[in-house]
Amino acid sequence: MNEKLLRVGTTYIPVSNVELSSEWYVNKLGAELSYKDEDKAILNFANQSIFLVKSKENQSSNFYDIYGAERFSITFEVNGLNALEAIHRDFSDKQIRVGAIENRGHSGRNFVFFDLDGNKFDVWSELSPIFKEKYLISQ
């Protein structure tokens, strides 16, 4: 077989209230709403389709690693440290729950943020070189 997986097309995120969550993602993160019903919303942002799926209480996309630390399942990339600091300020100004900007011992810096249901996401200051080349993005 010579075929291979080419990209992640859709990510599914559990939410307790599709209406409130879709408004939050649109207003706080700048997502574009393309479909919504009582059970799901389809959003487009960060070059991906995100499905918000109505789920049971206390569900999230988070998981716990072997050491008991709560982990995120998605890392968003921005173009450099200045962009990371700017989006961190913007998220704070929009009263999004954010963590501190961290040095995790690898290139770049990161911070985490949370949606209304406690879904934890990561933001990294290092934009993929392939993505930069494809979309003609300079530093």
Short mmCIF file of N, CA and C in Angstrom, two decimals:
data_model
loop_
_atom_site.label_atom_id
_atom_site.label_comp_id
_atom_site.label_asym_id
_atom_site.label_seq_id
_atom_site.Cartn_x
_atom_site.Cartn_y
_atom_site.Cartn_z
N MET A 1 0.84 -1.18 0.00
CA MET A 1 0.00 0.00 0.00
C MET A 1 0.89 1.24 0.00
N ASN A 2 0.71 2.10 -0.96
CA ASN A 2 1.50 3.32 -1.06
C ASN A 2 0.78 4.55 -0.53
N GLU A 3 -0.48 4.39 -0.20
CA GLU A 3 -1.24 5.53 0.33
C GLU A 3 -0.84 5.80 1.76
N LYS A 4 -0.99 7.05 2.19
CA LYS A 4 -0.67 7.40 3.57
C LYS A 4 -1.65 8.45 4.06
N LEU A 5 -1.77 8.58 5.35
CA LEU A 5 -2.61 9.61 5.93
C LEU A 5 -1.98 10.96 5.62
N LEU A 6 -2.77 11.91 5.15
CA LEU A 6 -2.23 13.19 4.70
C LEU A 6 -2.40 14.33 5.69
N ARG A 7 -3.48 14.34 6.44
CA ARG A 7 -3.69 15.43 7.40
C ARG A 7 -4.79 15.05 8.37
N VAL A 8 -4.86 15.77 9.47
CA VAL A 8 -5.98 15.64 10.39
C VAL A 8 -7.06 16.59 9.88
N GLY A 9 -8.21 16.07 9.54
CA GLY A 9 -9.27 16.89 8.98
C GLY A 9 -10.23 17.42 10.02
N THR A 10 -10.54 16.62 11.02
CA THR A 10 -11.54 17.01 12.01
C THR A 10 -11.11 16.56 13.40
N THR A 11 -11.35 17.41 14.36
CA THR A 11 -11.14 17.08 15.76
C THR A 11 -12.49 17.21 16.47
N TYR A 12 -12.80 16.27 17.34
CA TYR A 12 -14.07 16.26 18.08
C TYR A 12 -13.81 16.65 19.53
N ILE A 13 -14.58 17.60 20.02
CA ILE A 13 -14.42 18.10 21.38
C ILE A 13 -15.76 17.97 22.12
N PRO A 14 -15.76 17.30 23.27
CA PRO A 14 -16.99 17.17 24.03
C PRO A 14 -17.35 18.47 24.75
N VAL A 15 -18.63 18.84 24.69
CA VAL A 15 -19.13 20.04 25.38
C VAL A 15 -20.48 19.72 26.02
N SER A 16 -20.82 20.45 27.06
CA SER A 16 -22.09 20.21 27.74
C SER A 16 -23.24 21.02 27.12
N ASN A 17 -22.92 22.16 26.50
CA ASN A 17 -23.94 23.02 25.91
C ASN A 17 -23.44 23.51 24.56
N VAL A 18 -23.98 22.96 23.49
CA VAL A 18 -23.52 23.28 22.14
C VAL A 18 -23.69 24.77 21.83
N GLU A 19 -24.81 25.34 22.21
CA GLU A 19 -25.09 26.76 21.93
C GLU A 19 -24.06 27.67 22.61
N LEU A 20 -23.90 27.51 23.92
CA LEU A 20 -22.94 28.35 24.65
C LEU A 20 -21.51 28.14 24.19
N SER A 21 -21.15 26.88 23.98
CA SER A 21 -19.78 26.57 23.57
C SER A 21 -19.47 27.11 22.18
N SER A 22 -20.40 26.95 21.25
CA SER A 22 -20.13 27.46 19.90
C SER A 22 -19.99 28.98 19.92
N GLU A 23 -20.80 29.67 20.70
CA GLU A 23 -20.66 31.12 20.85
C GLU A 23 -19.29 31.48 21.45
N TRP A 24 -18.86 30.71 22.44
CA TRP A 24 -17.56 30.95 23.09
C TRP A 24 -16.43 30.81 22.07
N TYR A 25 -16.43 29.73 21.31
CA TYR A 25 -15.37 29.50 20.33
C TYR A 25 -15.37 30.58 19.24
N VAL A 26 -16.55 31.02 18.82
CA VAL A 26 -16.64 32.07 17.81
C VAL A 26 -16.16 33.40 18.39
N ASN A 27 -16.66 33.78 19.56
CA ASN A 27 -16.35 35.09 20.13
C ASN A 27 -14.96 35.18 20.76
N LYS A 28 -14.49 34.11 21.36
CA LYS A 28 -13.20 34.16 22.06
C LYS A 28 -12.02 33.75 21.17
N LEU A 29 -12.23 32.75 20.30
CA LEU A 29 -11.13 32.23 19.50
C LEU A 29 -11.20 32.62 18.03
N GLY A 30 -12.30 33.26 17.63
CA GLY A 30 -12.44 33.67 16.24
C GLY A 30 -12.80 32.55 15.29
N ALA A 31 -13.39 31.48 15.82
CA ALA A 31 -13.81 30.37 14.97
C ALA A 31 -14.95 30.82 14.06
N GLU A 32 -15.08 30.13 12.94
CA GLU A 32 -16.16 30.38 12.00
C GLU A 32 -17.17 29.24 12.13
N LEU A 33 -18.40 29.58 12.44
CA LEU A 33 -19.45 28.57 12.60
C LEU A 33 -19.99 28.18 11.23
N SER A 34 -19.94 26.89 10.89
CA SER A 34 -20.47 26.47 9.59
C SER A 34 -21.74 25.64 9.72
N TYR A 35 -22.02 25.09 10.91
CA TYR A 35 -23.24 24.32 11.12
C TYR A 35 -23.48 24.18 12.61
N LYS A 36 -24.78 24.16 12.98
CA LYS A 36 -25.10 23.93 14.39
C LYS A 36 -26.50 23.35 14.49
N ASP A 37 -26.65 22.34 15.34
CA ASP A 37 -27.95 21.85 15.75
C ASP A 37 -27.87 21.60 17.26
N GLU A 38 -28.84 20.94 17.84
CA GLU A 38 -28.84 20.80 19.30
C GLU A 38 -27.77 19.82 19.81
N ASP A 39 -27.24 18.98 18.93
CA ASP A 39 -26.27 17.97 19.34
C ASP A 39 -24.83 18.26 18.97
N LYS A 40 -24.62 19.17 18.01
CA LYS A 40 -23.26 19.43 17.55
C LYS A 40 -23.16 20.78 16.86
N ALA A 41 -21.94 21.27 16.81
CA ALA A 41 -21.62 22.46 16.03
C ALA A 41 -20.34 22.17 15.27
N ILE A 42 -20.27 22.66 14.05
CA ILE A 42 -19.08 22.49 13.24
C ILE A 42 -18.44 23.86 13.08
N LEU A 43 -17.19 23.95 13.54
CA LEU A 43 -16.44 25.20 13.50
C LEU A 43 -15.21 25.03 12.63
N ASN A 44 -14.80 26.11 12.02
CA ASN A 44 -13.56 26.11 11.24
C ASN A 44 -12.64 27.16 11.82
N PHE A 45 -11.47 26.72 12.24
CA PHE A 45 -10.41 27.62 12.67
C PHE A 45 -9.11 26.84 12.79
N ALA A 46 -8.01 27.56 12.77
CA ALA A 46 -6.68 26.95 12.85
C ALA A 46 -6.49 25.90 11.75
N ASN A 47 -7.01 26.21 10.56
CA ASN A 47 -6.88 25.31 9.41
C ASN A 47 -7.42 23.91 9.67
N GLN A 48 -8.51 23.83 10.41
CA GLN A 48 -9.08 22.54 10.73
C GLN A 48 -10.58 22.68 10.99
N SER A 49 -11.28 21.60 10.86
CA SER A 49 -12.68 21.55 11.22
C SER A 49 -12.78 20.97 12.63
N ILE A 50 -13.49 21.67 13.50
CA ILE A 50 -13.66 21.25 14.89
C ILE A 50 -15.15 20.98 15.12
N PHE A 51 -15.46 19.78 15.57
CA PHE A 51 -16.84 19.44 15.93
C PHE A 51 -16.99 19.55 17.43
N LEU A 52 -17.91 20.37 17.88
CA LEU A 52 -18.29 20.40 19.29
C LEU A 52 -19.47 19.45 19.43
N VAL A 53 -19.31 18.42 20.24
CA VAL A 53 -20.31 17.37 20.35
C VAL A 53 -20.90 17.39 21.76
N LYS A 54 -22.25 17.49 21.83
CA LYS A 54 -22.91 17.46 23.13
C LYS A 54 -22.63 16.12 23.80
N SER A 55 -22.11 16.21 25.02
CA SER A 55 -21.68 15.02 25.74
C SER A 55 -22.27 14.99 27.14
N LYS A 56 -22.07 13.89 27.81
CA LYS A 56 -22.53 13.77 29.19
C LYS A 56 -21.77 14.74 30.09
N GLU A 57 -22.30 14.99 31.26
CA GLU A 57 -21.67 15.88 32.24
C GLU A 57 -20.24 15.46 32.54
N ASN A 58 -19.39 16.43 32.81
CA ASN A 58 -18.02 16.23 33.24
C ASN A 58 -17.14 15.46 32.24
N GLN A 59 -17.45 15.59 30.97
CA GLN A 59 -16.60 15.00 29.92
C GLN A 59 -15.62 16.07 29.45
N SER A 60 -14.43 15.67 29.07
CA SER A 60 -13.50 16.58 28.42
C SER A 60 -12.55 15.76 27.56
N SER A 61 -11.81 16.45 26.74
CA SER A 61 -10.83 15.78 25.88
C SER A 61 -9.50 15.58 26.61
N ASN A 62 -9.42 16.00 27.85
CA ASN A 62 -8.19 15.88 28.64
C ASN A 62 -7.96 14.43 29.05
N PHE A 63 -6.72 14.13 29.36
CA PHE A 63 -6.40 12.81 29.90
C PHE A 63 -5.26 12.98 30.91
N TYR A 64 -5.00 11.93 31.67
CA TYR A 64 -3.95 11.97 32.70
C TYR A 64 -2.81 11.06 32.29
N ASP A 65 -1.59 11.60 32.38
CA ASP A 65 -0.43 10.81 32.01
C ASP A 65 -0.05 9.87 33.16
N ILE A 66 1.00 9.11 32.96
CA ILE A 66 1.44 8.11 33.93
C ILE A 66 1.78 8.71 35.30
N TYR A 67 2.11 10.02 35.32
CA TYR A 67 2.48 10.70 36.57
C TYR A 67 1.30 11.41 37.23
N GLY A 68 0.12 11.30 36.62
CA GLY A 68 -1.07 11.91 37.18
C GLY A 68 -1.30 13.35 36.76
N ALA A 69 -0.51 13.84 35.81
CA ALA A 69 -0.68 15.22 35.32
C ALA A 69 -1.75 15.25 34.24
N GLU A 70 -2.66 16.22 34.35
CA GLU A 70 -3.69 16.39 33.34
C GLU A 70 -3.06 16.93 32.06
N ARG A 71 -3.36 16.29 30.94
CA ARG A 71 -2.75 16.64 29.67
C ARG A 71 -3.80 17.13 28.67
N PHE A 72 -3.35 17.86 27.68
CA PHE A 72 -4.19 18.34 26.59
C PHE A 72 -4.03 17.40 25.41
N SER A 73 -4.98 17.43 24.49
CA SER A 73 -4.88 16.58 23.31
C SER A 73 -4.61 17.38 22.04
N ILE A 74 -4.61 18.70 22.11
CA ILE A 74 -4.36 19.53 20.94
C ILE A 74 -3.37 20.64 21.29
N THR A 75 -2.40 20.84 20.41
CA THR A 75 -1.50 21.99 20.50
C THR A 75 -1.71 22.86 19.26
N PHE A 76 -2.04 24.12 19.49
CA PHE A 76 -2.13 25.10 18.41
C PHE A 76 -0.77 25.77 18.27
N GLU A 77 -0.41 26.15 17.05
CA GLU A 77 0.86 26.82 16.81
C GLU A 77 0.62 28.28 16.42
N VAL A 78 1.52 29.13 16.86
CA VAL A 78 1.54 30.53 16.42
C VAL A 78 2.94 30.82 15.89
N ASN A 79 3.09 31.96 15.22
CA ASN A 79 4.34 32.26 14.53
C ASN A 79 5.29 33.09 15.40
N GLY A 80 5.94 32.46 16.35
CA GLY A 80 6.97 33.11 17.14
C GLY A 80 6.54 33.54 18.53
N LEU A 81 7.54 33.91 19.33
CA LEU A 81 7.31 34.30 20.72
C LEU A 81 6.45 35.55 20.85
N ASN A 82 6.67 36.54 19.98
CA ASN A 82 5.84 37.76 20.03
C ASN A 82 4.37 37.43 19.81
N ALA A 83 4.10 36.54 18.85
CA ALA A 83 2.72 36.13 18.59
C ALA A 83 2.14 35.38 19.78
N LEU A 84 2.96 34.53 20.40
CA LEU A 84 2.51 33.78 21.58
C LEU A 84 2.15 34.74 22.72
N GLU A 85 3.02 35.71 22.97
CA GLU A 85 2.76 36.69 24.04
C GLU A 85 1.52 37.52 23.73
N ALA A 86 1.33 37.89 22.48
CA ALA A 86 0.16 38.70 22.09
C ALA A 86 -1.14 37.91 22.26
N ILE A 87 -1.14 36.66 21.83
CA ILE A 87 -2.37 35.86 21.96
C ILE A 87 -2.64 35.53 23.43
N HIS A 88 -1.59 35.36 24.21
CA HIS A 88 -1.76 35.14 25.65
C HIS A 88 -2.44 36.34 26.30
N ARG A 89 -1.97 37.56 25.95
CA ARG A 89 -2.60 38.80 26.46
C ARG A 89 -4.06 38.90 26.01
N ASP A 90 -4.28 38.62 24.71
CA ASP A 90 -5.63 38.69 24.15
C ASP A 90 -6.56 37.72 24.87
N PHE A 91 -6.12 36.49 25.09
CA PHE A 91 -6.94 35.51 25.79
C PHE A 91 -7.22 35.97 27.22
N SER A 92 -6.22 36.51 27.88
CA SER A 92 -6.42 37.02 29.25
C SER A 92 -7.43 38.16 29.25
N ASP A 93 -7.29 39.08 28.29
CA ASP A 93 -8.23 40.21 28.18
C ASP A 93 -9.66 39.73 27.93
N LYS A 94 -9.80 38.62 27.20
CA LYS A 94 -11.12 38.06 26.91
C LYS A 94 -11.61 37.15 28.04
N GLN A 95 -10.88 37.14 29.13
CA GLN A 95 -11.20 36.35 30.32
C GLN A 95 -11.28 34.85 30.04
N ILE A 96 -10.41 34.41 29.15
CA ILE A 96 -10.22 32.98 28.93
C ILE A 96 -9.26 32.50 30.01
N ARG A 97 -9.55 31.35 30.60
CA ARG A 97 -8.66 30.79 31.62
C ARG A 97 -7.36 30.32 30.94
N VAL A 98 -6.25 30.98 31.27
CA VAL A 98 -4.96 30.66 30.67
C VAL A 98 -3.93 30.37 31.76
N GLY A 99 -2.96 29.55 31.39
CA GLY A 99 -1.82 29.31 32.27
C GLY A 99 -0.70 30.28 31.91
N ALA A 100 0.35 30.25 32.68
CA ALA A 100 1.51 31.11 32.44
C ALA A 100 2.26 30.62 31.20
N ILE A 101 2.99 31.53 30.58
CA ILE A 101 3.88 31.15 29.48
C ILE A 101 5.03 30.36 30.10
N GLU A 102 5.30 29.19 29.52
CA GLU A 102 6.26 28.25 30.10
C GLU A 102 7.42 27.96 29.18
N ASN A 103 8.56 27.67 29.78
CA ASN A 103 9.71 27.10 29.09
C ASN A 103 9.71 25.63 29.48
N ARG A 104 9.42 24.76 28.54
CA ARG A 104 9.33 23.33 28.82
C ARG A 104 10.60 22.57 28.47
N GLY A 105 11.68 23.30 28.19
CA GLY A 105 12.94 22.66 27.92
C GLY A 105 13.16 22.27 26.47
N HIS A 106 12.28 22.67 25.59
CA HIS A 106 12.47 22.45 24.16
C HIS A 106 12.38 23.80 23.46
N SER A 107 12.53 23.84 22.16
CA SER A 107 12.49 25.12 21.46
C SER A 107 11.13 25.78 21.64
N GLY A 108 11.14 27.10 21.71
CA GLY A 108 9.90 27.85 21.84
C GLY A 108 9.36 27.89 23.24
N ARG A 109 8.20 28.49 23.36
CA ARG A 109 7.48 28.61 24.64
C ARG A 109 6.04 28.16 24.42
N ASN A 110 5.36 27.85 25.51
CA ASN A 110 3.98 27.36 25.46
C ASN A 110 3.15 27.97 26.57
N PHE A 111 1.85 27.92 26.39
CA PHE A 111 0.91 28.12 27.49
C PHE A 111 -0.33 27.29 27.21
N VAL A 112 -1.08 27.02 28.25
CA VAL A 112 -2.33 26.27 28.10
C VAL A 112 -3.50 27.22 28.32
N PHE A 113 -4.65 26.83 27.74
CA PHE A 113 -5.90 27.54 28.01
C PHE A 113 -7.03 26.53 28.04
N PHE A 114 -8.17 26.95 28.55
CA PHE A 114 -9.30 26.07 28.76
C PHE A 114 -10.57 26.68 28.18
N ASP A 115 -11.46 25.82 27.66
CA ASP A 115 -12.76 26.30 27.21
C ASP A 115 -13.76 26.23 28.36
N LEU A 116 -15.03 26.47 28.07
CA LEU A 116 -16.07 26.49 29.11
C LEU A 116 -16.23 25.17 29.84
N ASP A 117 -15.93 24.06 29.17
CA ASP A 117 -16.09 22.73 29.77
C ASP A 117 -14.81 22.18 30.37
N GLY A 118 -13.77 23.00 30.41
CA GLY A 118 -12.51 22.56 30.98
C GLY A 118 -11.63 21.79 30.02
N ASN A 119 -12.00 21.76 28.72
CA ASN A 119 -11.11 21.16 27.73
C ASN A 119 -9.83 21.98 27.70
N LYS A 120 -8.72 21.30 27.86
CA LYS A 120 -7.42 21.95 27.97
C LYS A 120 -6.71 21.91 26.62
N PHE A 121 -6.19 23.06 26.19
CA PHE A 121 -5.48 23.17 24.93
C PHE A 121 -4.12 23.82 25.18
N ASP A 122 -3.20 23.56 24.28
CA ASP A 122 -1.85 24.09 24.36
C ASP A 122 -1.63 25.04 23.19
N VAL A 123 -0.80 26.06 23.41
CA VAL A 123 -0.37 26.96 22.34
C VAL A 123 1.15 26.98 22.37
N TRP A 124 1.76 26.78 21.20
CA TRP A 124 3.22 26.71 21.07
C TRP A 124 3.69 27.80 20.13
N SER A 125 4.81 28.41 20.44
CA SER A 125 5.32 29.54 19.66
C SER A 125 6.04 29.14 18.38
N GLU A 126 6.14 27.85 18.11
CA GLU A 126 6.91 27.40 16.95
C GLU A 126 6.00 26.88 15.85
N LEU A 127 5.84 27.66 14.81
CA LEU A 127 5.02 27.27 13.68
C LEU A 127 5.79 26.29 12.79
N SER A 128 5.16 25.24 12.37
CA SER A 128 5.77 24.21 11.54
C SER A 128 6.42 24.82 10.29
N PRO A 129 7.68 24.47 10.02
CA PRO A 129 8.34 24.98 8.82
C PRO A 129 7.61 24.63 7.53
N ILE A 130 7.04 23.45 7.46
CA ILE A 130 6.29 23.04 6.27
C ILE A 130 5.06 23.92 6.08
N PHE A 131 4.36 24.22 7.17
CA PHE A 131 3.20 25.10 7.12
C PHE A 131 3.61 26.50 6.67
N LYS A 132 4.71 27.01 7.22
CA LYS A 132 5.22 28.34 6.84
C LYS A 132 5.53 28.40 5.36
N GLU A 133 6.18 27.35 4.87
CA GLU A 133 6.55 27.32 3.46
C GLU A 133 5.31 27.25 2.57
N LYS A 134 4.39 26.38 2.94
CA LYS A 134 3.18 26.19 2.12
C LYS A 134 2.34 27.46 2.03
N TYR A 135 2.23 28.19 3.13
CA TYR A 135 1.39 29.39 3.17
C TYR A 135 2.20 30.69 3.09
N LEU A 136 3.48 30.57 2.72
CA LEU A 136 4.35 31.72 2.52
C LEU A 136 4.36 32.68 3.71
N ILE A 137 4.58 32.12 4.89
CA ILE A 137 4.62 32.88 6.13
C ILE A 137 6.07 33.09 6.54
N SER A 138 6.44 34.34 6.78
CA SER A 138 7.80 34.62 7.23
C SER A 138 7.79 34.93 8.73
N GLN A 139 8.92 34.84 9.35
CA GLN A 139 9.04 35.09 10.80
C GLN A 139 8.93 36.54 11.10
#
